[in-house]
Amino acid sequence: LWRIIGIFNDDTHGIAGQKLIKIIRSESLGDLHWNTSDVGNWSTSSLQVSLNNSYLNGSELGNGKGLSETARNMTETVTWKLGGAASYTSVSDGLASHWYGYERGTKVYSGNPTIWQGKIGLMYPSDYGYATSGGSTTNREACLATALYNWNSSSYSYCKNNDWLYNNDYQWTLTMLSSSPSTVFIVYNSGKVETSSINLYASGAVRPSVYLKANVSILSGDGTRANPYTLDIN
């Protein structure tokens, strides 16, 4: 089962004139290393290689089966933006809207690429932020006006608890700390977005994310968990 993150324009995925649906695996593949060396470069990371080779071509990764040939043919090769963030802890620099800009920017650690082309990536911090519906005490508008760094506060529990990407686990994202060669952002099990060092002992939950090709259509279903959309490719 996969979930829909949203519909994105070509300024996000790089395919001119197309709006593509971005989806994410509902369950994690388990806790895996972002990279088995202490290098924060997604284009060469061990996780990127595993996802876009063995998992993409049907081999099991972690606790999940690899993609079928049909599913693989539905995924589009896109340009993933690798912009990083330097400051992120306050309402002046840490809102979901700020993250959306960072991710599409060019601020990266010296020598790291700003883009990568491939089929399978991870969610962004902004994906996590915008996935909240808020609640009675803190509504969605208030959540989006609160830095993701502070979502672990009891004052903002409605933000994480009503965010469908939150799963009470440490979840890797695609975004790096631009001032460090070995630090990536992660959604903490407490609900906040914070940094995590990349090393041989650091692992987090992996939820693959892909963009569907423009000619993928809905074959059946109503989009609920009990009766999810079944997809077909023309």
XYZ file of C-alpha atoms in Angstrom:
234
model
C 0.000 0.000 0.000
C 1.288 3.452 -0.983
C -0.048 6.896 -0.106
C -0.381 10.033 -2.219
C 1.841 12.921 -1.106
C 0.601 15.345 -3.738
C 0.616 16.578 -7.320
C 3.744 18.496 -8.276
C 4.708 20.815 -11.132
C 7.850 20.574 -13.215
C 9.744 22.969 -10.913
C 9.888 20.029 -8.499
C 10.515 17.001 -10.735
C 12.064 18.606 -13.806
C 9.806 17.159 -16.531
C 8.611 20.169 -18.489
C 4.902 20.779 -18.777
C 3.805 17.841 -16.633
C 2.087 17.542 -13.285
C 3.062 14.271 -11.644
C 1.669 12.424 -8.646
C 4.206 11.675 -5.933
C 3.537 8.670 -3.703
C 5.217 7.085 -0.690
C 5.151 3.559 0.694
C 2.691 3.403 3.584
C 4.908 1.156 5.699
C 8.634 1.418 6.257
C 11.052 -1.110 4.797
C 12.620 -1.153 8.245
C 15.594 0.613 9.802
C 18.421 0.936 7.284
C 21.543 3.057 6.936
C 21.276 6.256 4.893
C 24.865 5.582 3.925
C 27.318 2.961 5.119
C 30.104 5.534 4.955
C 30.109 8.860 6.753
C 29.348 10.849 3.589
C 26.177 12.864 3.112
C 25.797 12.649 -0.636
C 22.497 11.088 -1.740
C 23.701 10.488 -5.296
C 26.318 7.999 -4.050
C 24.757 6.799 -0.780
C 24.296 3.101 -0.095
C 20.557 3.577 0.458
C 20.101 5.315 -2.894
C 22.002 2.513 -4.631
C 19.967 -0.204 -2.883
C 16.629 1.453 -3.624
C 17.382 2.196 -7.277
C 18.982 -1.123 -8.099
C 17.972 -4.180 -6.090
C 14.655 -2.867 -4.696
C 13.635 -1.239 -7.976
C 14.357 -4.470 -9.842
C 12.340 -6.710 -7.551
C 14.749 -7.807 -4.834
C 13.744 -7.668 -1.184
C 15.136 -4.773 0.843
C 14.794 -4.720 4.602
C 11.422 -6.257 5.369
C 9.755 -5.372 2.065
C 9.442 -6.976 -1.338
C 10.968 -5.176 -4.275
C 8.882 -3.546 -6.997
C 7.169 -5.718 -9.563
C 7.865 -5.162 -13.254
C 4.469 -3.449 -13.623
C 5.133 -1.120 -10.685
C 8.636 -0.377 -11.948
C 7.237 0.611 -15.346
C 4.839 3.044 -13.643
C 7.620 5.020 -11.946
C 9.101 8.038 -13.689
C 12.758 9.001 -13.789
C 12.795 12.535 -12.395
C 15.156 15.189 -11.115
C 15.202 15.089 -7.311
C 16.227 18.382 -5.732
C 18.926 18.053 -3.060
C 19.012 21.555 -1.607
C 19.966 21.671 2.077
C 19.237 23.861 5.082
C 21.492 25.712 7.490
C 19.064 27.278 10.008
C 15.759 25.598 10.821
C 14.795 26.003 14.482
C 12.521 29.063 14.528
C 9.393 30.444 12.863
C 11.645 32.625 10.711
C 13.456 29.694 9.147
C 11.858 26.360 10.093
C 8.289 26.306 8.752
C 7.130 23.785 6.164
C 7.093 26.607 3.623
C 10.757 27.397 4.380
C 11.692 23.736 3.938
C 9.901 23.678 0.583
C 12.226 26.451 -0.569
C 15.391 24.943 0.926
C 14.792 21.620 -0.802
C 14.557 23.289 -4.199
C 17.488 25.601 -3.560
C 21.202 25.316 -4.226
C 22.600 25.566 -0.698
C 24.551 22.331 -0.192
C 27.766 21.289 1.486
C 30.772 22.133 -0.670
C 31.157 19.647 -3.511
C 27.765 17.975 -3.102
C 25.325 17.987 -6.039
C 22.153 20.068 -5.959
C 20.151 17.569 -8.043
C 20.039 13.843 -8.703
C 18.177 11.955 -11.415
C 16.559 8.642 -10.626
C 13.344 6.822 -9.811
C 13.266 6.279 -6.044
C 13.918 8.855 -3.366
C 12.695 9.670 0.137
C 10.257 12.177 1.538
C 11.283 15.762 2.218
C 10.781 17.630 5.507
C 8.197 19.791 3.696
C 6.234 16.658 2.717
C 6.016 15.787 6.389
C 5.031 19.316 7.388
C 2.270 19.733 4.827
C 0.812 16.274 5.625
C -0.720 17.492 8.886
C -4.402 18.303 9.253
C -3.976 19.707 12.749
C -6.607 19.263 15.426
C -8.995 21.053 17.732
C -6.393 22.818 19.868
C -3.823 23.426 17.131
C -5.372 23.563 13.664
C -3.534 23.071 10.384
C -2.905 26.787 9.932
C -1.285 26.995 13.364
C 0.806 23.879 12.682
C 2.108 25.358 9.433
C 3.032 28.504 11.376
C 5.154 26.453 13.808
C 8.725 25.361 13.092
C 8.926 21.609 12.451
C 11.780 21.584 14.959
C 9.245 22.340 17.701
C 6.617 19.742 16.784
C 7.835 17.551 19.653
C 6.386 20.062 22.129
C 3.235 19.004 23.983
C 1.765 22.348 22.903
C 1.782 21.126 19.288
C 0.914 17.456 19.735
C -2.028 17.852 17.345
C 0.429 18.671 14.556
C 2.296 15.365 14.649
C -0.593 13.197 15.865
C -2.729 14.299 12.914
C 0.080 14.040 10.370
C -0.323 10.918 8.258
C 3.426 10.720 7.593
C 4.194 10.545 11.316
C 4.591 6.957 12.513
C 6.316 7.179 15.906
C 9.648 6.170 14.360
C 12.855 7.826 13.203
C 12.341 8.437 9.473
C 15.048 9.456 7.032
C 14.503 12.376 4.663
C 16.368 13.373 1.519
C 17.595 16.714 2.890
C 21.068 17.471 4.239
C 22.435 20.041 6.674
C 24.291 22.303 4.269
C 27.057 23.152 6.748
C 28.096 19.542 7.380
C 29.447 16.763 5.126
C 27.829 13.993 7.161
C 24.534 15.213 8.620
C 21.039 14.572 7.286
C 17.606 15.622 8.529
C 15.357 13.024 10.080
C 11.805 13.022 11.445
C 12.267 12.040 15.073
C 9.922 9.638 16.838
C 8.969 12.630 18.991
C 7.565 14.372 15.901
C 10.186 17.058 15.311
C 12.511 17.471 12.335
C 16.128 17.528 13.483
C 19.570 16.469 12.279
C 21.154 13.040 12.534
C 24.745 12.092 11.864
C 25.420 9.638 9.064
C 27.668 6.851 10.258
C 27.887 3.096 10.359
C 25.678 2.919 13.446
C 22.931 5.400 12.519
C 19.834 3.900 10.951
C 16.282 5.121 10.427
C 13.004 4.004 8.919
C 12.984 3.976 5.114
C 9.830 4.782 3.165
C 10.556 4.839 -0.587
C 8.964 7.652 -2.581
C 8.370 7.782 -6.341
C 6.649 9.874 -8.998
C 4.119 8.107 -11.204
C 4.332 8.456 -14.971
C 1.773 10.771 -16.536
C 0.011 7.907 -18.343
C -0.749 5.974 -15.136
C -4.480 5.848 -14.481
C -6.861 4.628 -11.782
C -8.278 1.228 -12.643
C -10.515 0.776 -9.584
C -11.000 1.675 -5.922
C -12.082 4.829 -4.106
C -8.820 5.796 -2.426
C -9.634 4.553 1.082
C -7.437 2.125 2.976
C -10.162 -0.514 2.748
C -10.592 0.021 -0.999
C -7.422 1.662 -2.283
C -6.876 2.849 -5.818
C -5.575 0.130 -8.120
C -3.397 1.601 -10.844
C -2.862 0.745 -14.497
C -0.484 2.095 -17.125
C -1.624 2.824 -20.649
